[in-house]
Amino acid sequence: MTAIDINCDMGESFGNWTMGRDSEVMPYITSANIAGGYHAGDPHVMRETVELAAEHDVGIGVHPGLPDKMGFGRRTMDATPEEVRDYVVYQLGALTAFANRHGASVQHVKPHGAMYSMLSESEAHCRAVMEGMLEVDPDLVYLATDMNIYEVAREYDELDAVFEGYVDLDYNPDRTLIVEKSVGPKDPELVADRVVSIATRGEIEAVDGTTINVPASSICIHGDGSNAVELLETIHDRLDAEGIELASLDELV
Amino acid sequence: MTAIDINCDMGESFGNWTMGRDSEVMPYITSANIAGGYHAGDPHVMRETVELAAEHDVGIGVHPGLPDKMGFGRRTMDATPEEVRDYVVYQLGALTAFANRHGASVQHVKPHGAMYSMLSESEAHCRAVMEGMLEVDPDLVYLATDMNIYEVAREYDELDAVFEGYVDLDYNPDRTLIVEKSVGPKDPELVADRVVSIATRGEIEAVDGTTINVPASSICIHGDGSNAVELLETIHDRLDAEGIELASLDELV
Amino acid sequence: MTAIDINCDMGESFGNWTMGRDSEVMPYITSANIAGGYHAGDPHVMRETVELAAEHDVGIGVHPGLPDKMGFGRRTMDATPEEVRDYVVYQLGALTAFANRHGASVQHVKPHGAMYSMLSESEAHCRAVMEGMLEVDPDLVYLATDMNIYEVAREYDELDAVFEGYVDLDYNPDRTLIVEKSVGPKDPELVADRVVSIATRGEIEAVDGTTINVPASSICIHGDGSNAVELLETIHDRLDAEGIELASLDELV
Amino acid sequence: MTAIDINCDMGESFGNWTMGRDSEVMPYITSANIAGGYHAGDPHVMRETVELAAEHDVGIGVHPGLPDKMGFGRRTMDATPEEVRDYVVYQLGALTAFANRHGASVQHVKPHGAMYSMLSESEAHCRAVMEGMLEVDPDLVYLATDMNIYEVAREYDELDAVFEGYVDLDYNPDRTLIVEKSVGPKDPELVADRVVSIATRGEIEAVDGTTINVPASSICIHGDGSNAVELLETIHDRLDAEGIELASLDELV
């Protein structure tokens, strides 16, 4: 049976500052990427977000960032592969302790923002992070945002990796994404079409009308998009109608 | 056979700033209290300190602090029991991930500085931290710096607790310590006498010459004390001569 | 002619996290308390907030906080008078540099949250901050949130101090405020009555119906209150009708 | 009369972590580059360092860094020109407040570590910082570590700029420096020769024996170099013997 995961970034509030609509979005997703306290999040937010994920039986993942709250982890920095690996291990461990409270473990790792860009551009950084993950817990899944990273991950026999596709942003024909500063409202039917297209055929229509290959087992939704909840409702209805199952990452690998 | 643990605070360097003499002291201790990144330490320092502990077969413990690097975690703050619990869980988890790399787990928790004072003064904070520990890993040992905390810990059947004694500082007759801003040189033979006295009789001579009860299974040494290594060497020789065994906390509970 | 200042906390966004409605509120106030980067704010936010204040000819003040972003500066900490003084001097200087860009200087200092509580409870902290201010710039005004602090300030001949009153919260008969976690909607006419009562008679009706003394030359409005802009509009209309002038702090001292 | 400035980085301790030998070095220099709290330093350290500089009549400069204490400001980050400008303005203002306490103002700006590298590589960043300085105080001197930056500075008529030379590191023939992880002991006579050569002829011998142009009016000494104080004593003796005067930056421009 065809199955797909829906993931979303979560837990990006910090102290007195709130961000996102975690409690509205969590019921519709199967994997949560939870900020680890470096670019966003704090211990209290992490505990609450893990609780929310556990309530909805959502796979718990860590969304580690660079140590740059002022820049929200969106500015690449000239850190060594070993430094970035240690930032991932630290945040992964911290989140695991909160997951333990629910008898759960961390399911996956999806680096945030500039950290993901650094991994995409440097194989050494990519390998350091993946080897760091394997040392902590060989059952972890790497959730890959781009093909450079996905291909490195697949070279490790012992590492499970899943590629993710985007449906609330447009793709260029070369499979890069057309990033929006804040994700505006999207047509729910178009977005649902894209999910089905990725889930059943591994492809999507790019902005120029050509069909491109997106071999994704997971769909990323921007939880802070203008009509994120509406999109998720429509996706659920469509998957139901098409007989496509929702499954978290650890059920897919 | 009589046995005792020797613990020491470790991993308190941060970025480019170094502190302590971890590599000189580690060979002589059985349990290391490793800073968790809040009052001191960072992911790189934590990795290195855990490696050093693993090399010397030293029990790995977390030394969690308040989120106050500028004050080195030495200023009490009006944080709630739940906030302090979450700070402990976060740092405990982070250290665990580094321990996992060595097939080890975290053995114990010993709160640092003002966090320990807050636990000593508020049973609610104390209970929140201990219940937080139990949710993460019921095998953890709480290493108690004062009797208020130790007595709360002993009310939890499922929580192992060990009381620690000090030998490079003087005790007042009421079992409070005479704190020194930086620990000056101490007479090695006097210090070794104190270790033997605590290990064999559970008592020590206070500053006024009276004998007080110190029911400790662990001895804390200040690694940055003026002659810490000399003290540790003398302690080792004396324990050997007296037939007292060294054992890490998890061997003692 | 009777005159009064209206002050509001501003610039409490941080990096990617926004807070408050600064651009909506700024046109209605005469003095802005701008976060200095410790409990909230960052250099970019400070620059933008100072620009906004300068555009509307609003007096620029610093709203210094404790170094505790995770707790939004709302947790008292056991910092010395000298430490708190230096936190104020640092943030005051930083804001001054942004004010210089507009040919302006910093008009006043109003400590935030737990820092203000610490000053209220400790005369030593209070004096350290005030003497620190005088060393930096003797023309600064101290904007006092409670009477303990105001009375200390008035003991310094060379320090200008202004007491502030609240009109969108209720007073207890002992002149303490009934704090609301987030300030709910208030009756604009009642709030305007209170402003006039403070401005013309230096008194206000407490929650039990008794009249209490509030010798304030400035009114603080919570910019994030549910209907803050509506309140400010009504206050402006009323002041106009009553012939009460609006004036920034440095015009009042 | 020939004159030269000697500058040194100062105030790089943080909280409980100490760095450098500020009190030993300060008597020998004429301009201090004081950390502004981002890569190093804190309000207490800044106050003490400014006091020390004032005691020895040393020109007070700010040594602003990137907001990256964990990396000691040594990792370039993808921050915009406006962001870097605002980091400089913030730290410059903060230091100015401490200087005000001594009736002094800030004399100069010398960006630290990776911030200086970013300015050297990007004219846009360089211009943003210099224009930011001019808006705060047109009397500030820019102390330039490399020729790219110096040449941009000289395009601003209203900005004073001074180029600095190094004498405790070796130059490559292309005027780049051979950086040492920590500066080892140097021959005092060789170092003094270099100072005289720069002060009188604006040139120095590179590592390959060729003579290169170093049009510096200031000499930078690494205060944490193995024999920094010895070097400074020898330099002072030699300048005295050669009739070369010591002068702070604002006396030279």
PDB file of C-alpha atoms in Angstrom, chain A residues 36-38 42-47 82-83 85-87 89-98 100-102 132 135-137, chain B residues 36-38 42-47 82-83 85-87 89-98 100-102 132 135-137:
ATOM      1  CA  GLY A  36      16.642  21.947  19.893  1.00  0.00           C
ATOM      2  CA  GLY A  37      17.290  25.206  21.720  1.00  0.00           C
ATOM      3  CA  TYR A  38      20.023  26.677  19.532  1.00  0.00           C
ATOM      4  CA  ASP A  42      14.026  26.260  25.035  1.00  0.00           C
ATOM      5  CA  PRO A  43      13.651  23.433  27.563  1.00  0.00           C
ATOM      6  CA  HIS A  44      10.102  24.423  28.485  1.00  0.00           C
ATOM      7  CA  VAL A  45       8.996  24.739  24.856  1.00  0.00           C
ATOM      8  CA  MET A  46      10.668  21.406  24.051  1.00  0.00           C
ATOM      9  CA  ARG A  47       8.823  19.636  26.851  1.00  0.00           C
ATOM     10  CA  GLU A  82      33.260  18.592  14.159  1.00  0.00           C
ATOM     11  CA  GLU A  83      31.639  21.681  15.665  1.00  0.00           C
ATOM     12  CA  ARG A  85      28.385  17.490  14.527  1.00  0.00           C
ATOM     13  CA  ASP A  86      28.646  18.355  18.224  1.00  0.00           C
ATOM     14  CA  TYR A  87      25.825  20.927  17.956  1.00  0.00           C
ATOM     15  CA  VAL A  89      24.587  15.612  19.083  1.00  0.00           C
ATOM     16  CA  TYR A  90      23.939  18.087  21.913  1.00  0.00           C
ATOM     17  CA  GLN A  91      20.473  19.089  20.714  1.00  0.00           C
ATOM     18  CA  LEU A  92      19.580  15.514  19.772  1.00  0.00           C
ATOM     19  CA  GLY A  93      20.443  14.335  23.262  1.00  0.00           C
ATOM     20  CA  ALA A  94      18.524  17.139  24.923  1.00  0.00           C
ATOM     21  CA  LEU A  95      15.381  16.326  22.959  1.00  0.00           C
ATOM     22  CA  THR A  96      15.793  12.607  23.675  1.00  0.00           C
ATOM     23  CA  ALA A  97      15.545  13.247  27.417  1.00  0.00           C
ATOM     24  CA  PHE A  98      12.170  14.923  26.917  1.00  0.00           C
ATOM     25  CA  ASN A 100      12.074   9.546  27.308  1.00  0.00           C
ATOM     26  CA  ARG A 101       9.427  11.010  29.611  1.00  0.00           C
ATOM     27  CA  HIS A 102       6.860   9.564  27.218  1.00  0.00           C
ATOM     28  CA  GLY A 132      27.678  11.646  14.888  1.00  0.00           C
ATOM     29  CA  GLU A 135      27.301   6.993  17.226  1.00  0.00           C
ATOM     30  CA  VAL A 136      24.368   8.194  19.320  1.00  0.00           C
ATOM     31  CA  ASP A 137      21.618   5.941  17.959  1.00  0.00           C
TER      32      ASP A 137
ATOM     33  CA  GLY B  36      26.007  20.735  30.719  1.00  0.00           C
ATOM     34  CA  GLY B  37      26.411  23.912  28.701  1.00  0.00           C
ATOM     35  CA  TYR B  38      24.324  26.335  30.762  1.00  0.00           C
ATOM     36  CA  ASP B  42      29.824  23.660  25.364  1.00  0.00           C
ATOM     37  CA  PRO B  43      29.234  20.712  23.008  1.00  0.00           C
ATOM     38  CA  HIS B  44      32.910  20.445  22.069  1.00  0.00           C
ATOM     39  CA  VAL B  45      34.094  20.625  25.680  1.00  0.00           C
ATOM     40  CA  MET B  46      31.455  18.064  26.677  1.00  0.00           C
ATOM     41  CA  ARG B  47      32.605  15.625  24.001  1.00  0.00           C
ATOM     42  CA  GLU B  82       9.254  23.254  36.492  1.00  0.00           C
ATOM     43  CA  GLU B  83      11.759  25.568  34.814  1.00  0.00           C
ATOM     44  CA  ARG B  85      13.511  20.634  36.232  1.00  0.00           C
ATOM     45  CA  ASP B  86      13.499  21.306  32.490  1.00  0.00           C
ATOM     46  CA  TYR B  87      16.996  22.837  32.631  1.00  0.00           C
ATOM     47  CA  VAL B  89      16.453  17.361  31.847  1.00  0.00           C
ATOM     48  CA  TYR B  90      17.836  19.313  28.878  1.00  0.00           C
ATOM     49  CA  GLN B  91      21.455  19.219  30.044  1.00  0.00           C
ATOM     50  CA  LEU B  92      21.161  15.616  31.211  1.00  0.00           C
ATOM     51  CA  GLY B  93      19.927  14.568  27.783  1.00  0.00           C
ATOM     52  CA  ALA B  94      22.631  16.494  25.981  1.00  0.00           C
ATOM     53  CA  LEU B  95      25.373  14.832  28.015  1.00  0.00           C
ATOM     54  CA  THR B  96      23.773  11.414  27.534  1.00  0.00           C
ATOM     55  CA  ALA B  97      24.179  11.704  23.759  1.00  0.00           C
ATOM     56  CA  PHE B  98      27.913  12.235  24.180  1.00  0.00           C
ATOM     57  CA  ASN B 100      26.277   7.100  24.128  1.00  0.00           C
ATOM     58  CA  ARG B 101      29.232   7.504  21.775  1.00  0.00           C
ATOM     59  CA  HIS B 102      31.230   5.467  24.275  1.00  0.00           C
ATOM     60  CA  GLY B 132      12.302  14.857  36.257  1.00  0.00           C
ATOM     61  CA  GLU B 135      11.144  10.189  34.193  1.00  0.00           C
ATOM     62  CA  VAL B 136      14.289  10.262  32.055  1.00  0.00           C
ATOM     63  CA  ASP B 137      16.185   7.334  33.581  1.00  0.00           C
TER      64      ASP B 137
END
